[in-house]
Tab-separated table of C-alpha atoms in Angstrom:
chain	number	residue	atom	x	y	z
A	247	MET	CA	0.504	0.056	0.349
A	248	LYS	CA	1.859	3.579	-0.932
A	249	ILE	CA	0.246	6.084	1.414
A	250	GLU	CA	1.183	9.158	-0.245
A	251	THR	CA	0.851	12.882	1.895
A	252	ARG	CA	0.068	16.272	0.375
A	253	GLU	CA	-1.070	19.900	2.962
A	254	VAL	CA	-3.684	21.571	0.567
A	255	LYS	CA	-4.303	24.850	2.084
A	256	GLY	CA	-7.505	26.423	2.893
A	257	GLN	CA	-9.596	23.018	2.329
A	258	PRO	CA	-10.905	20.470	4.970
A	259	LEU	CA	-9.459	17.525	5.508
A	260	THR	CA	-9.752	15.174	2.511
A	261	VAL	CA	-8.674	10.999	2.148
A	262	VAL	CA	-9.049	9.408	-0.902
A	263	ILE	CA	-8.221	5.771	-1.250
A	264	GLU	CA	-7.692	4.986	-4.221
A	265	TYR	CA	-7.487	0.973	-5.474
A	266	PRO	CA	-7.767	-1.444	-8.146
A	267	GLU	CA	-10.489	-3.506	-7.075
A	268	TRP	CA	-13.106	-2.868	-4.517
A	269	SER	CA	-12.217	-5.845	-1.562
A	270	GLU	CA	-12.467	-7.091	2.791
A	271	SER	CA	-9.296	-4.810	3.205
A	272	VAL	CA	-10.235	-1.243	1.774
A	273	GLU	CA	-13.762	-1.919	3.226
A	274	SER	CA	-12.568	-2.063	6.388
A	275	LEU	CA	-9.874	0.754	5.386
A	276	TYR	CA	-12.685	3.247	4.460
A	277	LYS	CA	-14.609	2.236	7.888
A	278	LYS	CA	-11.480	3.141	9.921
A	279	ILE	CA	-11.011	5.941	8.274
A	280	GLY	CA	-14.220	6.856	9.207
A	281	ARG	CA	-14.351	5.692	12.597
A	282	MET	CA	-11.794	8.673	12.749
A	283	ASP	CA	-14.343	11.003	11.534
A	284	LEU	CA	-16.912	10.270	14.325
A	285	SER	CA	-18.343	12.789	16.509
A	286	PHE	CA	-19.832	14.285	19.348
A	287	THR	CA	-22.645	17.081	20.273
A	288	GLY	CA	-21.787	18.568	23.350
A	289	LYS	CA	-22.406	21.970	24.856
A	290	CYS	CA	-20.931	24.240	26.418
A	291	ASP	CA	-22.772	28.166	27.572
A	292	ASP	CA	-25.481	27.005	25.503
A	293	ARG	CA	-23.993	26.885	22.372
A	294	SER	CA	-23.021	22.940	20.261
A	295	VAL	CA	-20.567	22.237	19.680
A	296	ASN	CA	-19.300	19.395	17.278
A	297	ILE	CA	-16.389	17.455	19.330
A	298	GLY	CA	-14.660	15.014	16.883
A	299	ILE	CA	-13.223	11.418	18.961
A	300	SER	CA	-9.389	12.643	18.683
A	301	ASP	CA	-10.232	15.893	20.403
A	302	ILE	CA	-12.388	13.200	22.968
A	303	PHE	CA	-9.651	12.556	26.139
A	304	TYR	CA	-12.980	11.084	28.365
A	305	ILE	CA	-16.503	11.125	29.067
A	306	GLU	CA	-17.545	10.697	32.121
A	307	ASN	CA	-20.931	10.503	34.243
A	308	VAL	CA	-21.688	11.891	37.147
A	309	GLU	CA	-25.198	11.830	38.575
A	310	ARG	CA	-26.505	9.729	35.552
A	311	LYS	CA	-25.199	13.357	32.619
A	312	LEU	CA	-22.352	12.412	30.683
A	313	PHE	CA	-20.045	15.041	30.502
A	314	LEU	CA	-17.282	15.044	27.442
A	315	TYR	CA	-13.750	16.490	29.082
A	316	THR	CA	-10.468	17.691	26.318
A	317	ARG	CA	-7.499	19.204	27.568
A	318	ASP	CA	-8.960	22.277	28.474
A	319	GLU	CA	-12.481	22.403	28.032
A	320	VAL	CA	-15.870	20.382	29.135
A	321	TYR	CA	-18.291	19.705	27.269
A	322	ARG	CA	-22.591	19.026	28.728
A	323	PHE	CA	-23.848	15.128	25.689
A	324	ASP	CA	-27.744	14.699	25.966
A	325	GLY	CA	-26.900	11.090	24.825
A	326	THR	CA	-26.411	7.741	26.955
A	327	MET	CA	-23.136	5.832	28.393
A	328	ALA	CA	-25.301	3.008	25.924
A	329	ASP	CA	-25.255	6.020	22.390
A	330	ILE	CA	-21.040	6.352	23.042
A	331	GLU	CA	-20.767	2.782	23.641
A	332	ASN	CA	-22.509	1.555	19.967
A	333	ASN	CA	-20.160	4.006	18.014
A	334	MET	CA	-17.188	3.350	19.870
A	335	TYR	CA	-16.480	0.189	18.050
A	336	ASP	CA	-13.401	-0.074	16.160
A	337	THR	CA	-12.022	3.857	17.810
A	338	GLY	CA	-9.493	4.334	21.069
A	339	LEU	CA	-12.609	4.669	23.048
A	340	VAL	CA	-12.244	2.523	26.377
A	341	ARG	CA	-14.725	1.911	29.268
A	342	ILE	CA	-12.591	1.999	31.995
A	343	SER	CA	-15.100	1.596	34.804
A	344	ARG	CA	-18.126	2.441	35.684
A	345	THR	CA	-18.464	6.082	35.074
A	346	CYS	CA	-15.420	6.568	32.536
A	347	ILE	CA	-14.566	6.022	28.747
A	348	MET	CA	-11.366	6.903	27.804
A	349	ASN	CA	-10.139	7.770	24.797
A	350	THR	CA	-6.472	5.390	24.638
A	351	ASP	CA	-5.034	7.672	22.171
A	352	ARG	CA	-4.931	10.108	25.157
A	353	LEU	CA	-3.833	8.454	27.232
A	354	LYS	CA	0.615	8.061	29.074
A	355	GLU	CA	0.964	5.957	31.017
A	356	ILE	CA	-1.148	2.883	33.176
A	357	ARG	CA	-0.144	2.665	36.571
A	358	GLN	CA	-0.804	0.840	39.433
A	359	ILE	CA	-0.176	3.516	42.446
A	360	LYS	CA	0.357	2.808	46.513
A	361	ASN	CA	-2.660	1.022	47.882
A	362	SER	CA	-2.807	-1.226	44.260
A	363	HIS	CA	-5.660	1.311	42.488
A	364	LEU	CA	-5.033	1.715	38.891
A	365	GLU	CA	-4.766	5.148	37.648
A	366	ALA	CA	-4.433	6.045	34.253
A	367	VAL	CA	-2.315	9.196	33.077
A	368	LEU	CA	-3.687	11.271	30.199
A	369	ASP	CA	-1.514	13.865	28.363
A	370	ASN	CA	-3.090	16.543	29.984
A	371	ASP	CA	-1.754	14.558	33.016
A	372	GLU	CA	-5.067	14.161	34.185
A	373	LYS	CA	-5.115	11.273	36.334
A	374	LEU	CA	-8.774	8.766	36.015
A	375	ILE	CA	-9.034	5.796	38.496
A	376	VAL	CA	-9.538	2.376	36.132
A	377	SER	CA	-11.237	-0.107	37.341
A	378	ARG	CA	-8.713	-3.732	37.060
A	379	LYS	CA	-11.567	-5.612	35.379
A	380	TYR	CA	-11.786	-3.500	33.349
A	381	LEU	CA	-7.887	-3.809	32.221
A	382	ALA	CA	-8.000	-6.641	29.917
A	383	ASP	CA	-10.135	-4.031	27.389
A	384	ILE	CA	-7.502	-1.491	27.508
A	385	LYS	CA	-4.938	-4.240	26.662
A	386	LYS	CA	-6.936	-5.805	23.636
A	387	ILE	CA	-7.365	-1.695	22.119
A	388	PHE	CA	-3.458	-1.901	22.515
A	389	LYS	CA	-2.688	-5.148	21.398
A	390	ARG	CA	-5.727	-4.795	18.071
A	391	LYS	CA	-3.755	-1.472	17.179
A	392	ALA	CA	-0.648	-3.657	17.068
A	393	LEU	CA	-2.160	-5.483	14.746
B	83	MET	CA	-1.660	-22.802	27.336
B	84	LYS	CA	-4.055	-20.355	29.558
B	85	ARG	CA	-5.844	-20.811	26.879
B	86	ILE	CA	-5.791	-24.333	26.707
B	87	LEU	CA	-6.322	-24.817	30.734
B	88	ARG	CA	-9.968	-22.855	30.165
B	89	ASP	CA	-10.534	-24.217	27.914
B	90	THR	CA	-10.397	-27.776	29.999
B	91	CYS	CA	-12.194	-26.346	32.219
B	92	ILE	CA	-15.140	-25.223	30.750
B	93	LEU	CA	-15.423	-28.587	29.023
B	94	ALA	CA	-15.277	-30.801	31.938
B	95	ALA	CA	-18.243	-28.136	33.597
B	96	LEU	CA	-19.935	-28.938	29.892
B	97	MET	CA	-19.439	-33.121	30.418
B	98	ILE	CA	-20.531	-32.700	34.430
B	99	LEU	CA	-23.934	-31.047	33.866
B	100	CYS	CA	-25.307	-32.714	30.631
B	101	VAL	CA	-24.453	-36.386	31.591
B	102	PHE	CA	-25.777	-35.646	35.615
B	103	THR	CA	-28.956	-34.487	33.447
B	104	VAL	CA	-28.826	-37.395	30.974
B	105	SER	CA	-28.631	-39.259	34.554
B	106	MET	CA	-30.870	-37.072	36.741
B	107	ILE	CA	-33.426	-37.997	33.791
B	108	TRP	CA	-32.931	-41.340	33.544
B	109	VAL	CA	-32.056	-42.555	37.166
B	110	GLY	CA	-33.556	-39.282	38.678
B	111	MET	CA	-31.975	-37.164	41.883
B	112	THR	CA	-29.771	-38.563	43.514
B	113	ASP	CA	-27.214	-37.437	46.698
B	114	GLU	CA	-24.714	-37.495	43.717
B	115	ILE	CA	-26.687	-34.946	41.721
B	116	ARG	CA	-27.821	-32.821	43.723
B	117	LEU	CA	-24.405	-32.039	44.854
B	118	VAL	CA	-23.353	-31.404	41.241
B	119	ILE	CA	-26.671	-28.710	41.127
B	120	CYS	CA	-25.342	-27.181	44.259
B	121	LEU	CA	-22.411	-26.458	43.081
B	122	PHE	CA	-23.495	-25.104	39.986
B	123	GLY	CA	-25.548	-23.019	41.691
B	124	LEU	CA	-23.589	-21.275	44.429
B	125	SER	CA	-20.673	-20.957	41.055
B	126	PHE	CA	-23.804	-18.796	39.978
B	127	VAL	CA	-24.083	-16.985	43.401
B	128	ILE	CA	-20.359	-16.310	44.655
B	129	SER	CA	-20.065	-14.634	40.963
B	130	LEU	CA	-23.234	-12.641	40.802
B	131	ALA	CA	-21.508	-11.222	44.238
B	132	ASN	CA	-17.730	-11.413	42.951
B	133	TYR	CA	-19.479	-9.047	39.707
B	134	PHE	CA	-21.231	-6.528	41.538
B	135	ILE	CA	-17.866	-6.272	44.014
B	136	ASP	CA	-16.339	-5.362	40.868
B	137	GLU	CA	-18.801	-2.887	39.052
B	138	TYR	CA	-19.711	-1.046	41.833
B	139	THR	CA	-16.168	-1.075	43.801
B	140	THR	CA	-12.930	0.839	43.252
B	141	LEU	CA	-11.548	-0.535	45.820
B	142	PRO	CA	-7.850	-2.025	45.775
B	143	ILE	CA	-7.152	-4.883	44.789
B	144	LEU	CA	-6.707	-6.635	48.664
B	145	LYS	CA	-8.874	-4.692	49.797
B	146	CYS	CA	-11.190	-6.297	47.031
B	147	TYR	CA	-10.243	-10.184	47.855
B	148	ALA	CA	-10.695	-8.953	51.004
B	149	VAL	CA	-14.209	-8.325	50.381
B	150	LYS	CA	-14.703	-11.002	47.995
B	151	TYR	CA	-13.414	-13.598	50.800
B	152	VAL	CA	-15.433	-12.600	53.397
B	153	SER	CA	-18.668	-12.834	50.696
B	154	ALA	CA	-18.182	-15.872	49.115
B	155	SER	CA	-17.318	-17.334	52.456
B	156	GLY	CA	-20.496	-16.601	53.992
B	157	ILE	CA	-22.347	-17.880	50.696
B	158	VAL	CA	-20.364	-20.994	51.259
B	159	MET	CA	-21.829	-20.976	55.178
B	160	LEU	CA	-24.980	-20.235	53.902
B	161	PHE	CA	-25.142	-23.215	51.281
B	162	GLY	CA	-23.339	-25.240	52.426
B	163	PHE	CA	-25.365	-25.442	55.748
B	164	ILE	CA	-28.452	-25.423	53.861
B	165	ALA	CA	-27.380	-28.495	51.101
B	166	GLY	CA	-25.968	-30.423	54.542
B	167	TRP	CA	-22.611	-29.608	53.866
B	168	PHE	CA	-21.350	-28.101	57.174
B	169	TYR	CA	-22.248	-29.567	60.842
B	170	LYS	CA	-22.215	-26.679	63.618
B	171	SER	CA	-18.676	-28.448	64.539
B	172	ASN	CA	-17.453	-27.860	60.871
B	173	PHE	CA	-18.702	-24.820	59.644
B	174	TRP	CA	-15.294	-22.867	60.132
B	175	MET	CA	-13.887	-25.008	57.482
B	176	ALA	CA	-16.029	-23.184	54.419
B	177	PHE	CA	-13.180	-19.869	55.519
B	178	ILE	CA	-10.298	-22.726	54.343
B	179	TYR	CA	-11.410	-23.741	51.135
B	180	VAL	CA	-12.879	-19.992	50.109
B	181	GLY	CA	-9.467	-18.730	51.731
B	182	ILE	CA	-7.155	-21.069	49.160
B	183	VAL	CA	-9.552	-20.378	45.942
B	184	LEU	CA	-9.274	-17.076	46.938
B	185	VAL	CA	-5.411	-16.872	47.953
B	186	MET	CA	-4.864	-18.527	44.475
B	187	ALA	CA	-7.144	-16.586	42.028
B	188	TYR	CA	-5.514	-13.347	44.091
B	189	PHE	CA	-1.940	-14.059	42.805
B	190	VAL	CA	-2.731	-15.411	39.363
B	191	ASP	CA	-5.198	-10.906	39.295
B	192	ALA	CA	-1.811	-9.897	40.160
B	193	VAL	CA	0.261	-10.968	38.050
B	194	ARG	CA	-1.477	-10.433	34.733
B	195	THR	CA	-2.895	-7.320	36.069
B	196	ARG	CA	1.175	-6.577	36.602
B	197	ARG	CA	1.718	-8.177	32.949
B	198	ASP	CA	-0.813	-6.129	30.845
B	199	ILE	CA	0.735	-2.735	32.922
B	200	GLU	CA	3.795	-3.494	30.777
B	201	PHE	CA	1.510	-3.806	27.813
B	202	ILE	CA	-0.076	-1.566	28.131
B	203	ASN	CA	2.644	1.300	28.581
B	204	SER	CA	5.200	-0.844	25.813
B	205	LYS	CA	3.018	-0.025	23.667
B	206	ILE	CA	2.915	3.402	24.215
B	207	LYS	CA	6.449	3.938	24.622
B	208	SER	CA	6.714	2.468	21.704
B	209	LYS	CA	4.094	4.403	19.590
B	210	THR	CA	5.734	7.504	21.158
B	211	VAL	CA	9.009	6.093	19.940
B	212	HIS	CA	7.019	5.904	15.932
B	213	VAL	CA	5.581	9.168	16.411
B	214	ASN	CA	9.380	11.410	17.896
B	215	LYS	CA	11.053	9.505	15.143
């Protein structure tokens, strides 16, 4: 597979897939790129904003309300954990506790802290508690990424 | 190897369940069949309790196993008294049975957790190296 990139100023990010014949691998690539473009609509100060999945650091359920956390902003999401879970297949999102979904693309490190709790450190140095039960799911994502 | 061992246990459980179900239909309820059904029921209740402990608590590993130990011992004792496995003089044996199983599970869990963390961190590191290149 040949990968080419070129800078085209003033245009939105465009991916063109050229293929000799439509096949399963082309379809898988097409779906994968499509999922990278997945976004959720968040609300902040009465304005609606489309937040790309790559900008989301984690999603938290606080008293039955969902919040999307980016590097510096927090947005309210009018949906359920199930809505997010239905869309997160083959993305970097993974559930890390009953109330939290983390973007593994923004994960810097996982560590076992003093009292044996597991802690995920994100790129912005924010720390999240990881349930041991979900560690295997995080591992699965990294295994899949390695393929 | 881990997968073979796991599949062996699942297959053995299915074989026991099938053999005893057929026996129950064929010869009716015997003490052995009752014991097997009780053990499956007991496993289900303990697994259910463990599921809720894992799902609704974020305890450190040792505290988590301590809670599981108390809950599993309680369930085993309750089941034991109902099924007539224990007498008042030897009910404490439930603590030993549960303790042995949980100590083994704890060590397996601790090693697996450490390995999973190392794996994930190594993948993050290699990704960072690629990006920096």
